[in-house]
């Protein structure tokens, strides 16, 4: 009888200690997307030989809580050649990456690039926002609001990123 009475407060104490951790685990999972960035873009590049290329596309990044993520880029690239001809290439690619925060910067390392159906752009053609696997890309991060950030990469348009429930880059707060 005495043992039953003394174990009840101990069980209550253990429950009170473990309950917040169990609740937090249910609401936050490291393999869930905790923030994402989206950008529609248009880029026009003109060279000295009077040729030009116009790229229109959409770029999105999804970051997981375990420092892994993926990005998707799709659109079309139009080459305007010297003899008034045009060549159109479509692209649709997924890129897996690892990321780490480095002060006000974010370092992404592309681990894998996958070409999806309909991608007609060859690998020797440059494409905005893509890198070769193993290459490190540094993005400068600027806080815009409680759960909103802007990423900037040299020579590229800025991306606007939204976080979920305040878990976005806590050291920049």
Short mmCIF file of N, CA, C and O in Angstrom, two decimals, residues 29-101:
data_model
loop_
_atom_site.label_atom_id
_atom_site.label_comp_id
_atom_site.label_asym_id
_atom_site.label_seq_id
_atom_site.Cartn_x
_atom_site.Cartn_y
_atom_site.Cartn_z
N UNK A 29 9.08 18.08 -36.69
CA UNK A 29 9.84 16.93 -37.15
C UNK A 29 10.98 17.45 -38.02
O UNK A 29 10.77 18.32 -38.87
N UNK A 30 12.19 16.94 -37.84
CA UNK A 30 13.35 17.42 -38.58
C UNK A 30 13.25 17.14 -40.07
O UNK A 30 13.89 17.81 -40.86
N UNK A 31 12.44 16.16 -40.47
CA UNK A 31 12.34 15.87 -41.89
C UNK A 31 11.18 16.60 -42.55
O UNK A 31 10.81 16.33 -43.68
N UNK A 32 10.60 17.57 -41.87
CA UNK A 32 9.49 18.35 -42.40
C UNK A 32 10.03 19.68 -42.94
O UNK A 32 10.99 20.23 -42.40
N UNK A 33 9.42 20.23 -43.98
CA UNK A 33 9.84 21.52 -44.52
C UNK A 33 9.54 22.60 -43.48
O UNK A 33 8.41 22.75 -43.05
N UNK A 34 10.58 23.32 -43.06
CA UNK A 34 10.40 24.36 -42.06
C UNK A 34 10.47 25.76 -42.66
O UNK A 34 10.05 26.71 -42.03
N UNK A 35 10.99 25.88 -43.87
CA UNK A 35 10.94 27.16 -44.57
C UNK A 35 11.15 26.94 -46.04
O UNK A 35 11.69 25.93 -46.47
N UNK A 36 10.64 27.89 -46.83
CA UNK A 36 10.67 27.74 -48.28
C UNK A 36 10.79 29.09 -48.94
O UNK A 36 10.39 30.11 -48.38
N UNK A 37 11.34 29.08 -50.16
CA UNK A 37 11.57 30.29 -50.93
C UNK A 37 11.01 30.08 -52.34
O UNK A 37 11.16 28.99 -52.90
N UNK A 38 10.43 31.13 -52.90
CA UNK A 38 9.89 31.04 -54.25
C UNK A 38 10.25 32.31 -55.02
O UNK A 38 10.28 33.39 -54.46
N UNK A 39 10.51 32.14 -56.31
CA UNK A 39 10.90 33.27 -57.14
C UNK A 39 10.55 32.99 -58.59
O UNK A 39 10.91 31.95 -59.13
N UNK A 40 9.83 33.90 -59.22
CA UNK A 40 9.66 33.88 -60.67
C UNK A 40 10.66 34.88 -61.22
O UNK A 40 10.82 35.97 -60.67
N UNK A 41 11.36 34.53 -62.29
CA UNK A 41 12.42 35.41 -62.78
C UNK A 41 12.44 35.48 -64.30
O UNK A 41 11.93 34.60 -64.99
N UNK A 42 13.04 36.56 -64.78
CA UNK A 42 13.32 36.75 -66.21
C UNK A 42 14.70 37.38 -66.30
O UNK A 42 14.99 38.36 -65.61
N UNK A 43 15.56 36.79 -67.12
CA UNK A 43 16.92 37.30 -67.29
C UNK A 43 17.21 37.45 -68.76
O UNK A 43 16.89 36.56 -69.56
N UNK A 44 17.81 38.57 -69.14
CA UNK A 44 18.20 38.83 -70.52
C UNK A 44 19.70 39.10 -70.53
O UNK A 44 20.18 39.98 -69.82
N UNK A 45 20.43 38.31 -71.31
CA UNK A 45 21.88 38.47 -71.43
C UNK A 45 22.20 38.74 -72.88
O UNK A 45 21.83 37.97 -73.78
N UNK A 46 22.89 39.86 -73.14
CA UNK A 46 23.28 40.23 -74.50
C UNK A 46 24.80 40.20 -74.59
O UNK A 46 25.48 40.71 -73.70
N UNK A 47 25.32 39.62 -75.64
CA UNK A 47 26.77 39.55 -75.81
C UNK A 47 27.22 40.53 -76.88
O UNK A 47 26.42 41.09 -77.62
N UNK A 48 28.53 40.71 -76.98
CA UNK A 48 29.09 41.70 -77.90
C UNK A 48 28.89 41.32 -79.37
O UNK A 48 28.95 42.19 -80.24
N UNK A 49 28.65 40.06 -79.67
CA UNK A 49 28.44 39.65 -81.07
C UNK A 49 26.97 39.76 -81.48
O UNK A 49 26.54 39.16 -82.46
N UNK A 50 26.20 40.55 -80.73
CA UNK A 50 24.79 40.84 -81.02
C UNK A 50 23.88 39.63 -80.86
O UNK A 50 22.77 39.62 -81.39
N UNK A 51 24.32 38.61 -80.17
CA UNK A 51 23.43 37.50 -79.83
C UNK A 51 22.91 37.74 -78.42
O UNK A 51 23.52 38.47 -77.64
N UNK A 52 21.80 37.14 -78.12
CA UNK A 52 21.20 37.32 -76.79
C UNK A 52 20.52 36.03 -76.37
O UNK A 52 20.22 35.17 -77.20
N UNK A 53 20.30 35.92 -75.08
CA UNK A 53 19.52 34.81 -74.57
C UNK A 53 18.60 35.34 -73.48
O UNK A 53 18.98 36.18 -72.67
N UNK A 54 17.38 34.86 -73.51
CA UNK A 54 16.36 35.27 -72.56
C UNK A 54 15.90 34.03 -71.80
O UNK A 54 15.53 33.03 -72.42
N UNK A 55 15.94 34.11 -70.48
CA UNK A 55 15.53 32.98 -69.64
C UNK A 55 14.36 33.42 -68.78
O UNK A 55 14.44 34.42 -68.07
N UNK A 56 13.29 32.68 -68.87
CA UNK A 56 12.10 32.90 -68.04
C UNK A 56 11.88 31.64 -67.23
O UNK A 56 11.93 30.54 -67.79
N UNK A 57 11.64 31.79 -65.94
CA UNK A 57 11.47 30.58 -65.15
C UNK A 57 10.92 30.83 -63.77
O UNK A 57 10.62 31.95 -63.37
N UNK A 58 10.80 29.74 -63.07
CA UNK A 58 10.34 29.73 -61.70
C UNK A 58 11.32 28.90 -60.88
O UNK A 58 11.75 27.84 -61.34
N UNK A 59 11.68 29.40 -59.71
CA UNK A 59 12.67 28.74 -58.86
C UNK A 59 12.12 28.65 -57.45
O UNK A 59 11.63 29.64 -56.90
N UNK A 60 12.18 27.48 -56.85
CA UNK A 60 11.71 27.28 -55.49
C UNK A 60 12.72 26.45 -54.72
O UNK A 60 13.34 25.55 -55.28
N UNK A 61 12.85 26.77 -53.43
CA UNK A 61 13.71 25.99 -52.53
C UNK A 61 12.90 25.59 -51.31
O UNK A 61 12.08 26.37 -50.82
N UNK A 62 13.15 24.38 -50.83
CA UNK A 62 12.47 23.85 -49.66
C UNK A 62 13.53 23.34 -48.69
O UNK A 62 14.34 22.50 -49.06
N UNK A 63 13.52 23.85 -47.47
CA UNK A 63 14.53 23.52 -46.47
C UNK A 63 13.89 22.66 -45.38
O UNK A 63 12.85 23.02 -44.84
N UNK A 64 14.54 21.54 -45.07
CA UNK A 64 14.10 20.68 -43.98
C UNK A 64 14.85 21.04 -42.71
O UNK A 64 15.92 21.65 -42.77
N UNK A 65 14.33 20.64 -41.56
CA UNK A 65 14.97 20.94 -40.29
C UNK A 65 16.24 20.18 -40.03
O UNK A 65 16.95 20.45 -39.08
N UNK A 66 16.58 19.21 -40.88
CA UNK A 66 17.79 18.40 -40.67
C UNK A 66 18.94 18.83 -41.58
O UNK A 66 19.81 18.04 -41.89
N UNK A 67 18.95 20.09 -42.02
CA UNK A 67 19.98 20.69 -42.88
C UNK A 67 20.06 20.07 -44.26
O UNK A 67 21.09 20.12 -44.91
N UNK A 68 18.98 19.48 -44.72
CA UNK A 68 18.86 18.99 -46.09
C UNK A 68 17.74 19.76 -46.77
O UNK A 68 16.86 20.30 -46.11
N UNK A 69 17.76 19.79 -48.08
CA UNK A 69 16.70 20.46 -48.81
C UNK A 69 16.74 20.10 -50.28
O UNK A 69 17.60 19.34 -50.73
N UNK A 70 15.79 20.66 -51.01
CA UNK A 70 15.80 20.48 -52.45
C UNK A 70 15.27 21.74 -53.10
O UNK A 70 14.56 22.54 -52.48
N UNK A 71 15.66 21.95 -54.34
CA UNK A 71 15.16 23.08 -55.10
C UNK A 71 14.67 22.58 -56.44
O UNK A 71 15.06 21.52 -56.92
N UNK A 72 13.79 23.37 -57.02
CA UNK A 72 13.21 23.05 -58.32
C UNK A 72 13.30 24.29 -59.19
O UNK A 72 12.99 25.39 -58.76
N UNK A 73 13.76 24.10 -60.42
CA UNK A 73 13.81 25.20 -61.36
C UNK A 73 13.20 24.71 -62.68
O UNK A 73 13.48 23.60 -63.12
N UNK A 74 12.34 25.53 -63.24
CA UNK A 74 11.72 25.16 -64.50
C UNK A 74 11.44 26.42 -65.30
O UNK A 74 11.30 27.50 -64.75
N UNK A 75 11.39 26.26 -66.61
CA UNK A 75 11.13 27.40 -67.49
C UNK A 75 11.66 27.14 -68.88
O UNK A 75 11.79 25.99 -69.32
N UNK A 76 12.00 28.24 -69.57
CA UNK A 76 12.54 28.11 -70.92
C UNK A 76 13.62 29.14 -71.16
O UNK A 76 13.62 30.22 -70.59
N UNK A 77 14.56 28.75 -72.00
CA UNK A 77 15.67 29.62 -72.39
C UNK A 77 15.60 29.77 -73.90
O UNK A 77 15.57 28.77 -74.63
N UNK A 78 15.57 31.02 -74.37
CA UNK A 78 15.49 31.30 -75.79
C UNK A 78 16.79 31.96 -76.23
O UNK A 78 17.18 32.99 -75.68
N UNK A 79 17.46 31.36 -77.19
CA UNK A 79 18.68 31.93 -77.77
C UNK A 79 18.32 32.66 -79.05
O UNK A 79 17.71 32.09 -79.95
N UNK A 80 18.70 33.94 -79.12
CA UNK A 80 18.51 34.74 -80.33
C UNK A 80 19.84 34.78 -81.05
O UNK A 80 20.80 35.39 -80.58
N UNK A 81 19.92 34.14 -82.20
CA UNK A 81 21.17 34.00 -82.95
C UNK A 81 21.37 35.15 -83.91
O UNK A 81 20.46 35.94 -84.16
N UNK A 82 22.59 35.25 -84.49
CA UNK A 82 22.95 36.36 -85.38
C UNK A 82 22.05 36.45 -86.61
O UNK A 82 21.75 37.52 -87.08
N UNK A 83 21.63 35.34 -87.16
CA UNK A 83 20.86 35.33 -88.41
C UNK A 83 19.35 35.40 -88.16
O UNK A 83 18.57 34.89 -88.96
N UNK A 84 18.94 36.06 -87.09
CA UNK A 84 17.54 36.24 -86.71
C UNK A 84 16.79 34.92 -86.47
O UNK A 84 15.58 34.87 -86.62
N UNK A 85 17.51 33.88 -86.14
CA UNK A 85 16.88 32.62 -85.76
C UNK A 85 16.83 32.53 -84.24
O UNK A 85 17.64 33.15 -83.55
N UNK A 86 15.89 31.75 -83.78
CA UNK A 86 15.79 31.52 -82.34
C UNK A 86 15.81 30.01 -82.07
O UNK A 86 15.32 29.22 -82.88
N UNK A 87 16.39 29.67 -80.96
CA UNK A 87 16.41 28.28 -80.49
C UNK A 87 15.83 28.28 -79.09
O UNK A 87 16.27 29.05 -78.23
N UNK A 88 14.83 27.44 -78.86
CA UNK A 88 14.15 27.39 -77.57
C UNK A 88 14.52 26.09 -76.85
O UNK A 88 14.46 25.01 -77.44
N UNK A 89 14.92 26.23 -75.60
CA UNK A 89 15.24 25.08 -74.74
C UNK A 89 14.32 25.14 -73.52
O UNK A 89 14.16 26.20 -72.90
N UNK A 90 13.75 24.04 -73.14
CA UNK A 90 12.97 23.93 -71.91
C UNK A 90 13.84 23.29 -70.84
O UNK A 90 14.68 22.45 -71.15
N UNK A 91 13.63 23.67 -69.58
CA UNK A 91 14.36 23.05 -68.50
C UNK A 91 13.42 22.78 -67.33
O UNK A 91 12.48 23.53 -67.08
N UNK A 92 13.67 21.66 -66.68
CA UNK A 92 12.90 21.26 -65.49
C UNK A 92 13.82 20.35 -64.67
O UNK A 92 14.03 19.20 -65.04
N UNK A 93 14.36 20.91 -63.59
CA UNK A 93 15.37 20.18 -62.82
C UNK A 93 15.08 20.26 -61.32
O UNK A 93 14.56 21.25 -60.83
N UNK A 94 15.48 19.20 -60.64
CA UNK A 94 15.45 19.14 -59.19
C UNK A 94 16.88 19.02 -58.69
O UNK A 94 17.67 18.29 -59.28
N UNK A 95 17.19 19.74 -57.62
CA UNK A 95 18.53 19.70 -57.04
C UNK A 95 18.42 19.42 -55.55
O UNK A 95 17.72 20.15 -54.84
N UNK A 96 19.08 18.38 -55.10
CA UNK A 96 19.17 18.10 -53.67
C UNK A 96 20.39 18.84 -53.13
O UNK A 96 21.42 18.93 -53.80
N UNK A 97 20.28 19.36 -51.91
CA UNK A 97 21.41 20.08 -51.32
C UNK A 97 21.45 19.90 -49.82
O UNK A 97 20.48 19.51 -49.19
N UNK A 98 22.63 20.19 -49.27
CA UNK A 98 22.84 20.29 -47.83
C UNK A 98 23.08 21.77 -47.55
O UNK A 98 23.72 22.45 -48.34
N UNK A 99 22.61 22.25 -46.41
CA UNK A 99 22.83 23.66 -46.09
C UNK A 99 23.28 23.81 -44.65
O UNK A 99 23.03 22.95 -43.80
N UNK A 100 23.97 24.90 -44.41
CA UNK A 100 24.41 25.25 -43.05
C UNK A 100 24.44 26.77 -42.96
O UNK A 100 24.76 27.45 -43.93
N UNK A 101 24.08 27.28 -41.80
CA UNK A 101 24.13 28.72 -41.60
C UNK A 101 25.54 29.10 -41.17
O UNK A 101 26.14 28.44 -40.33
#
